[in-house]
Amino acid sequence: MAAFGVMTEDVWNAQVAQAYDESSAYMYAPEVLDPAVDFLERRAGRGAALEFAVGTGRVALPLSARGVRVAGIEKSEPMARELAKKPGGADVPVTIGDMASTRVPGAFSLVYLVYNTITNLLSQDEQVACFRNAAEHLEPGGRFVIEVGVPDLQRLPPGETARPFHIGDRHVGFDTYDLADQRLVSHHYTIADGRATVLRSYHRFVWPAELDLMAKIAGLELAERWADWAGTPFTGDSRSHVSVWRKP
């Protein structure tokens, strides 16, 4: 029988950081990653880029390899250590801190936040602070890019509160929703090296219109909104969006 572990506290600890790339391998597939890097490279232009919640460098490293100067902010020291170990890791300086409040030197043409990570901030105030922090890092004309899912509420059958987001051979993930508090919990079941692990992470889901208001509070204006990194038009049926706000 496989060993079984549960991690709910200090979610982004050393154990999770060391297994993160393998457990998220589907996010490294070229058809997933390349369009994101292409999109961000075009918006960065000749300027520097700053990734909030840079993690183990899934996006930052290939973007840096294309010649974009990339820096990162990361709350988890174990995740940042995993990034530093990788080829090119030394070219991506990382500041340990919270993306809602931590400042790094310099001004950037691009600040970006991918893979639903804005929802890791569990209150509206924290999410607004994240927008303000992005705006403070941007040079005039700079852009703040967020990739995040559209809340899946319209697909919940009456009386149900759970929706799967990934089903694979070694990983199954689903979200459970608390509609009253605008919260969700992501449940990850991963099998690696004969061991089954359960990880739960906590989120505040947010609608595109609410993000636009946060941007306006921070002095940013909506410039683009797409359904994905490939530039598919955003519609009422889109399940995710890549939004770009511009600093005047």
mmCIF file of C-alpha atoms in Angstrom:
data_model
loop_
_atom_site.group_PDB
_atom_site.id
_atom_site.type_symbol
_atom_site.label_atom_id
_atom_site.label_comp_id
_atom_site.label_asym_id
_atom_site.label_seq_id
_atom_site.Cartn_x
_atom_site.Cartn_y
_atom_site.Cartn_z
ATOM 1 C CA MET A 1 0.000 0.000 0.000
ATOM 2 C CA ALA A 2 1.312 3.447 -0.885
ATOM 3 C CA ALA A 3 2.242 5.867 1.821
ATOM 4 C CA PHE A 4 -0.197 8.726 2.270
ATOM 5 C CA GLY A 5 0.475 12.283 3.399
ATOM 6 C CA VAL A 6 -1.580 15.435 3.833
ATOM 7 C CA MET A 7 -0.240 18.993 3.699
ATOM 8 C CA THR A 8 -2.470 21.934 4.541
ATOM 9 C CA GLU A 9 -0.265 24.271 6.601
ATOM 10 C CA ASP A 10 2.662 26.150 5.071
ATOM 11 C CA VAL A 11 1.551 24.920 1.669
ATOM 12 C CA TRP A 12 4.618 26.022 -0.303
ATOM 13 C CA ASN A 13 7.137 24.244 1.924
ATOM 14 C CA ALA A 14 10.332 22.416 0.919
ATOM 15 C CA GLN A 15 8.559 19.132 0.217
ATOM 16 C CA VAL A 16 6.064 20.785 -2.116
ATOM 17 C CA ALA A 17 8.749 22.925 -3.770
ATOM 18 C CA GLN A 18 10.912 19.905 -4.591
ATOM 19 C CA ALA A 19 7.983 18.069 -6.170
ATOM 20 C CA TYR A 20 6.294 21.089 -7.733
ATOM 21 C CA ASP A 21 7.651 20.792 -11.274
ATOM 22 C CA GLU A 22 6.809 17.111 -11.518
ATOM 23 C CA SER A 23 3.321 17.553 -10.091
ATOM 24 C CA SER A 24 2.678 20.443 -12.502
ATOM 25 C CA ALA A 25 4.326 18.826 -15.527
ATOM 26 C CA TYR A 26 1.269 19.434 -17.696
ATOM 27 C CA MET A 27 1.843 23.204 -17.250
ATOM 28 C CA TYR A 28 5.339 22.821 -18.781
ATOM 29 C CA ALA A 29 4.064 21.260 -22.003
ATOM 30 C CA PRO A 30 5.180 23.382 -24.989
ATOM 31 C CA GLU A 31 1.593 23.905 -26.137
ATOM 32 C CA VAL A 32 0.802 25.416 -22.709
ATOM 33 C CA LEU A 33 4.006 27.288 -21.906
ATOM 34 C CA ASP A 34 5.214 28.617 -25.263
ATOM 35 C CA PRO A 35 2.161 30.827 -25.997
ATOM 36 C CA ALA A 36 2.498 32.402 -22.532
ATOM 37 C CA VAL A 37 6.163 33.204 -23.043
ATOM 38 C CA ASP A 38 5.453 34.547 -26.554
ATOM 39 C CA PHE A 39 2.692 36.801 -25.205
ATOM 40 C CA LEU A 40 4.787 38.175 -22.350
ATOM 41 C CA GLU A 41 7.871 38.705 -24.508
ATOM 42 C CA ARG A 42 5.855 40.894 -26.874
ATOM 43 C CA ARG A 43 4.411 42.998 -24.027
ATOM 44 C CA ALA A 44 7.794 43.428 -22.333
ATOM 45 C CA GLY A 45 9.351 44.854 -25.487
ATOM 46 C CA ARG A 46 12.875 46.071 -24.724
ATOM 47 C CA GLY A 47 12.094 46.718 -21.068
ATOM 48 C CA ALA A 48 12.477 44.637 -17.938
ATOM 49 C CA ALA A 49 9.845 42.293 -16.529
ATOM 50 C CA LEU A 50 8.854 41.481 -12.947
ATOM 51 C CA GLU A 51 7.014 38.268 -12.070
ATOM 52 C CA PHE A 52 4.920 38.265 -8.919
ATOM 53 C CA ALA A 53 4.971 34.805 -7.259
ATOM 54 C CA VAL A 54 7.760 33.621 -9.541
ATOM 55 C CA GLY A 55 7.806 30.148 -7.971
ATOM 56 C CA THR A 56 10.303 27.713 -9.469
ATOM 57 C CA GLY A 57 10.656 29.776 -12.643
ATOM 58 C CA ARG A 58 8.329 27.948 -15.027
ATOM 59 C CA VAL A 59 7.694 31.162 -16.971
ATOM 60 C CA ALA A 60 10.547 33.410 -15.809
ATOM 61 C CA LEU A 61 13.362 31.168 -16.996
ATOM 62 C CA PRO A 62 12.255 30.707 -20.624
ATOM 63 C CA LEU A 63 11.349 34.401 -20.797
ATOM 64 C CA SER A 64 14.806 35.314 -19.494
ATOM 65 C CA ALA A 65 16.388 32.923 -22.001
ATOM 66 C CA ARG A 66 14.854 35.019 -24.789
ATOM 67 C CA GLY A 67 16.757 38.063 -23.609
ATOM 68 C CA VAL A 68 14.141 39.733 -21.406
ATOM 69 C CA ARG A 69 15.556 40.962 -18.097
ATOM 70 C CA VAL A 70 13.350 39.205 -15.536
ATOM 71 C CA ALA A 71 13.196 39.659 -11.764
ATOM 72 C CA GLY A 72 10.850 37.948 -9.348
ATOM 73 C CA ILE A 73 9.079 38.271 -6.024
ATOM 74 C CA GLU A 74 8.363 35.013 -4.199
ATOM 75 C CA LYS A 75 6.951 34.429 -0.724
ATOM 76 C CA SER A 76 8.269 30.858 -0.410
ATOM 77 C CA GLU A 77 12.013 30.536 0.122
ATOM 78 C CA PRO A 78 11.973 26.811 -0.801
ATOM 79 C CA MET A 79 10.360 27.618 -4.168
ATOM 80 C CA ALA A 80 12.950 30.337 -4.811
ATOM 81 C CA ARG A 81 15.766 27.903 -3.976
ATOM 82 C CA GLU A 82 14.454 25.461 -6.560
ATOM 83 C CA LEU A 83 14.505 28.225 -9.179
ATOM 84 C CA ALA A 84 18.085 29.173 -8.278
ATOM 85 C CA LYS A 85 19.270 25.590 -8.854
ATOM 86 C CA LYS A 86 18.134 25.529 -12.472
ATOM 87 C CA PRO A 87 20.145 26.540 -15.545
ATOM 88 C CA GLY A 88 19.709 30.284 -15.925
ATOM 89 C CA GLY A 89 18.453 30.650 -12.366
ATOM 90 C CA ALA A 90 21.268 33.039 -11.480
ATOM 91 C CA ASP A 91 19.987 35.413 -14.192
ATOM 92 C CA VAL A 92 16.612 35.848 -12.437
ATOM 93 C CA PRO A 93 17.095 37.732 -9.147
ATOM 94 C CA VAL A 94 14.370 36.894 -6.636
ATOM 95 C CA THR A 95 13.260 38.988 -3.676
ATOM 96 C CA ILE A 96 11.583 37.064 -0.869
ATOM 97 C CA GLY A 97 8.340 38.700 0.116
ATOM 98 C CA ASP A 98 4.609 39.152 -0.422
ATOM 99 C CA MET A 99 3.466 40.245 -3.884
ATOM 100 C CA ALA A 100 0.943 42.633 -2.318
ATOM 101 C CA SER A 101 3.548 44.750 -0.553
ATOM 102 C CA THR A 102 7.173 43.871 -1.410
ATOM 103 C CA ARG A 103 9.090 46.404 -3.508
ATOM 104 C CA VAL A 104 12.143 45.759 -5.659
ATOM 105 C CA PRO A 105 14.461 48.362 -7.192
ATOM 106 C CA GLY A 106 13.851 49.757 -10.630
ATOM 107 C CA ALA A 107 10.954 50.349 -12.984
ATOM 108 C CA PHE A 108 9.513 47.702 -15.324
ATOM 109 C CA SER A 109 7.725 47.694 -18.642
ATOM 110 C CA LEU A 110 5.906 44.515 -17.601
ATOM 111 C CA VAL A 111 4.660 43.050 -14.338
ATOM 112 C CA TYR A 112 2.887 39.715 -14.633
ATOM 113 C CA LEU A 113 1.098 37.169 -12.463
ATOM 114 C CA VAL A 114 0.160 33.784 -13.935
ATOM 115 C CA TYR A 115 -1.649 30.520 -13.224
ATOM 116 C CA ASN A 116 -4.469 31.878 -10.999
ATOM 117 C CA THR A 117 -2.026 33.193 -8.408
ATOM 118 C CA ILE A 118 -3.953 36.421 -7.780
ATOM 119 C CA THR A 119 -6.469 34.186 -5.989
ATOM 120 C CA ASN A 120 -3.854 33.184 -3.408
ATOM 121 C CA LEU A 121 -4.539 36.571 -1.828
ATOM 122 C CA LEU A 122 -7.524 35.768 0.349
ATOM 123 C CA SER A 123 -9.156 39.173 0.767
ATOM 124 C CA GLN A 124 -10.279 41.922 -1.564
ATOM 125 C CA ASP A 125 -8.003 44.375 0.251
ATOM 126 C CA GLU A 126 -4.947 42.174 -0.434
ATOM 127 C CA GLN A 127 -5.866 41.830 -4.107
ATOM 128 C CA VAL A 128 -6.276 45.601 -4.439
ATOM 129 C CA ALA A 129 -2.890 46.044 -2.748
ATOM 130 C CA CYS A 130 -1.370 43.693 -5.336
ATOM 131 C CA PHE A 131 -2.652 45.906 -8.152
ATOM 132 C CA ARG A 132 -1.260 48.985 -6.421
ATOM 133 C CA ASN A 133 2.090 47.266 -5.963
ATOM 134 C CA ALA A 134 2.174 46.356 -9.642
ATOM 135 C CA ALA A 135 1.342 49.933 -10.630
ATOM 136 C CA GLU A 136 4.120 51.293 -8.425
ATOM 137 C CA HIS A 137 6.653 49.039 -10.171
ATOM 138 C CA LEU A 138 5.553 49.997 -13.691
ATOM 139 C CA GLU A 139 7.098 52.709 -15.782
ATOM 140 C CA PRO A 140 4.654 54.995 -17.674
ATOM 141 C CA GLY A 141 3.035 52.959 -20.427
ATOM 142 C CA GLY A 142 3.953 49.707 -18.673
ATOM 143 C CA ARG A 143 1.588 46.761 -18.477
ATOM 144 C CA PHE A 144 0.277 44.481 -15.742
ATOM 145 C CA VAL A 145 -0.760 41.028 -17.007
ATOM 146 C CA ILE A 146 -2.817 38.481 -15.064
ATOM 147 C CA GLU A 147 -3.795 34.952 -16.105
ATOM 148 C CA VAL A 148 -6.703 33.626 -14.046
ATOM 149 C CA GLY A 149 -9.736 31.417 -14.383
ATOM 150 C CA VAL A 150 -13.275 32.703 -14.604
ATOM 151 C CA PRO A 151 -15.196 31.384 -11.569
ATOM 152 C CA ASP A 152 -16.819 28.127 -12.620
ATOM 153 C CA LEU A 153 -20.083 28.780 -10.826
ATOM 154 C CA GLN A 154 -22.387 28.533 -13.835
ATOM 155 C CA ARG A 155 -21.168 24.962 -14.378
ATOM 156 C CA LEU A 156 -21.998 23.833 -10.847
ATOM 157 C CA PRO A 157 -25.144 21.684 -10.833
ATOM 158 C CA PRO A 158 -27.712 22.765 -8.228
ATOM 159 C CA GLY A 159 -26.638 21.694 -4.770
ATOM 160 C CA GLU A 160 -23.053 20.801 -5.794
ATOM 161 C CA THR A 161 -19.929 22.723 -4.788
ATOM 162 C CA ALA A 162 -17.048 20.882 -6.544
ATOM 163 C CA ARG A 163 -15.534 21.031 -10.039
ATOM 164 C CA PRO A 164 -12.486 19.119 -11.391
ATOM 165 C CA PHE A 165 -9.750 21.147 -13.100
ATOM 166 C CA HIS A 166 -7.244 18.393 -13.986
ATOM 167 C CA ILE A 167 -7.441 14.611 -14.287
ATOM 168 C CA GLY A 168 -4.202 12.828 -15.181
ATOM 169 C CA ASP A 169 -2.400 9.554 -14.561
ATOM 170 C CA ARG A 170 -0.481 10.928 -11.568
ATOM 171 C CA HIS A 171 -2.487 13.967 -10.545
ATOM 172 C CA VAL A 172 -6.152 14.741 -9.952
ATOM 173 C CA GLY A 173 -7.298 18.201 -8.945
ATOM 174 C CA PHE A 174 -10.671 19.705 -8.114
ATOM 175 C CA ASP A 175 -11.978 22.903 -6.559
ATOM 176 C CA THR A 176 -14.669 23.267 -3.907
ATOM 177 C CA TYR A 177 -16.543 26.555 -3.704
ATOM 178 C CA ASP A 178 -17.885 28.616 -0.813
ATOM 179 C CA LEU A 179 -20.180 31.056 -2.591
ATOM 180 C CA ALA A 180 -21.038 33.171 0.428
ATOM 181 C CA ASP A 181 -17.404 34.086 1.198
ATOM 182 C CA GLN A 182 -16.138 34.049 -2.419
ATOM 183 C CA ARG A 183 -13.583 31.397 -1.470
ATOM 184 C CA LEU A 184 -12.491 28.107 -2.975
ATOM 185 C CA VAL A 185 -10.193 25.295 -1.930
ATOM 186 C CA SER A 186 -8.073 23.507 -4.537
ATOM 187 C CA HIS A 187 -7.531 19.841 -3.729
ATOM 188 C CA HIS A 188 -4.525 18.119 -5.353
ATOM 189 C CA TYR A 189 -4.052 14.338 -5.230
ATOM 190 C CA THR A 190 -0.615 13.366 -6.539
ATOM 191 C CA ILE A 191 1.125 9.985 -6.797
ATOM 192 C CA ALA A 192 4.931 10.006 -7.003
ATOM 193 C CA ASP A 193 7.514 7.373 -6.010
ATOM 194 C CA GLY A 194 4.859 5.094 -4.563
ATOM 195 C CA ARG A 195 3.521 7.819 -2.291
ATOM 196 C CA ALA A 196 0.113 9.482 -2.510
ATOM 197 C CA THR A 197 -0.013 13.067 -1.284
ATOM 198 C CA VAL A 198 -2.943 15.381 -0.734
ATOM 199 C CA LEU A 199 -2.371 19.123 -0.894
ATOM 200 C CA ARG A 200 -5.028 21.755 -0.263
ATOM 201 C CA SER A 201 -4.568 25.402 -1.160
ATOM 202 C CA TYR A 202 -6.925 28.243 -0.354
ATOM 203 C CA HIS A 203 -8.093 30.972 -2.753
ATOM 204 C CA ARG A 204 -10.400 33.939 -3.220
ATOM 205 C CA PHE A 205 -12.044 33.686 -6.628
ATOM 206 C CA VAL A 206 -12.626 36.931 -8.474
ATOM 207 C CA TRP A 207 -14.543 38.077 -11.554
ATOM 208 C CA PRO A 208 -13.017 40.018 -14.471
ATOM 209 C CA ALA A 209 -15.152 43.084 -13.722
ATOM 210 C CA GLU A 210 -13.935 43.133 -10.115
ATOM 211 C CA LEU A 211 -10.331 42.975 -11.307
ATOM 212 C CA ASP A 212 -11.021 45.917 -13.632
ATOM 213 C CA LEU A 213 -12.228 47.945 -10.659
ATOM 214 C CA MET A 214 -9.111 47.013 -8.687
ATOM 215 C CA ALA A 215 -7.021 48.169 -11.631
ATOM 216 C CA LYS A 216 -8.883 51.486 -11.752
ATOM 217 C CA ILE A 217 -8.264 52.007 -8.025
ATOM 218 C CA ALA A 218 -4.544 51.468 -8.721
ATOM 219 C CA GLY A 219 -4.535 53.956 -11.615
ATOM 220 C CA LEU A 220 -4.427 51.362 -14.405
ATOM 221 C CA GLU A 221 -6.713 51.027 -17.430
ATOM 222 C CA LEU A 222 -7.801 47.888 -19.265
ATOM 223 C CA ALA A 223 -5.898 47.496 -22.532
ATOM 224 C CA GLU A 224 -6.584 43.887 -23.593
ATOM 225 C CA ARG A 225 -8.536 40.837 -22.521
ATOM 226 C CA TRP A 226 -8.227 37.418 -24.149
ATOM 227 C CA ALA A 227 -9.513 33.968 -23.304
ATOM 228 C CA ASP A 228 -5.983 32.511 -23.348
ATOM 229 C CA TRP A 229 -2.352 33.233 -24.171
ATOM 230 C CA ALA A 230 -2.942 32.429 -27.849
ATOM 231 C CA GLY A 231 -5.235 35.436 -28.234
ATOM 232 C CA THR A 232 -8.582 33.654 -28.467
ATOM 233 C CA PRO A 233 -11.356 36.257 -28.120
ATOM 234 C CA PHE A 234 -12.846 36.492 -24.636
ATOM 235 C CA THR A 235 -16.579 35.741 -24.484
ATOM 236 C CA GLY A 236 -19.216 34.963 -21.909
ATOM 237 C CA ASP A 237 -18.371 31.269 -22.310
ATOM 238 C CA SER A 238 -14.610 31.658 -21.677
ATOM 239 C CA ARG A 239 -13.324 29.683 -18.697
ATOM 240 C CA SER A 240 -10.205 31.777 -18.184
ATOM 241 C CA HIS A 241 -8.789 35.120 -19.206
ATOM 242 C CA VAL A 242 -5.485 36.824 -19.798
ATOM 243 C CA SER A 243 -6.010 40.498 -19.015
ATOM 244 C CA VAL A 244 -3.644 43.417 -19.627
ATOM 245 C CA TRP A 245 -3.931 46.732 -17.793
ATOM 246 C CA ARG A 246 -1.822 49.712 -18.814
ATOM 247 C CA LYS A 247 -0.300 52.477 -16.706
ATOM 248 C CA PRO A 248 -1.004 55.830 -18.418
#
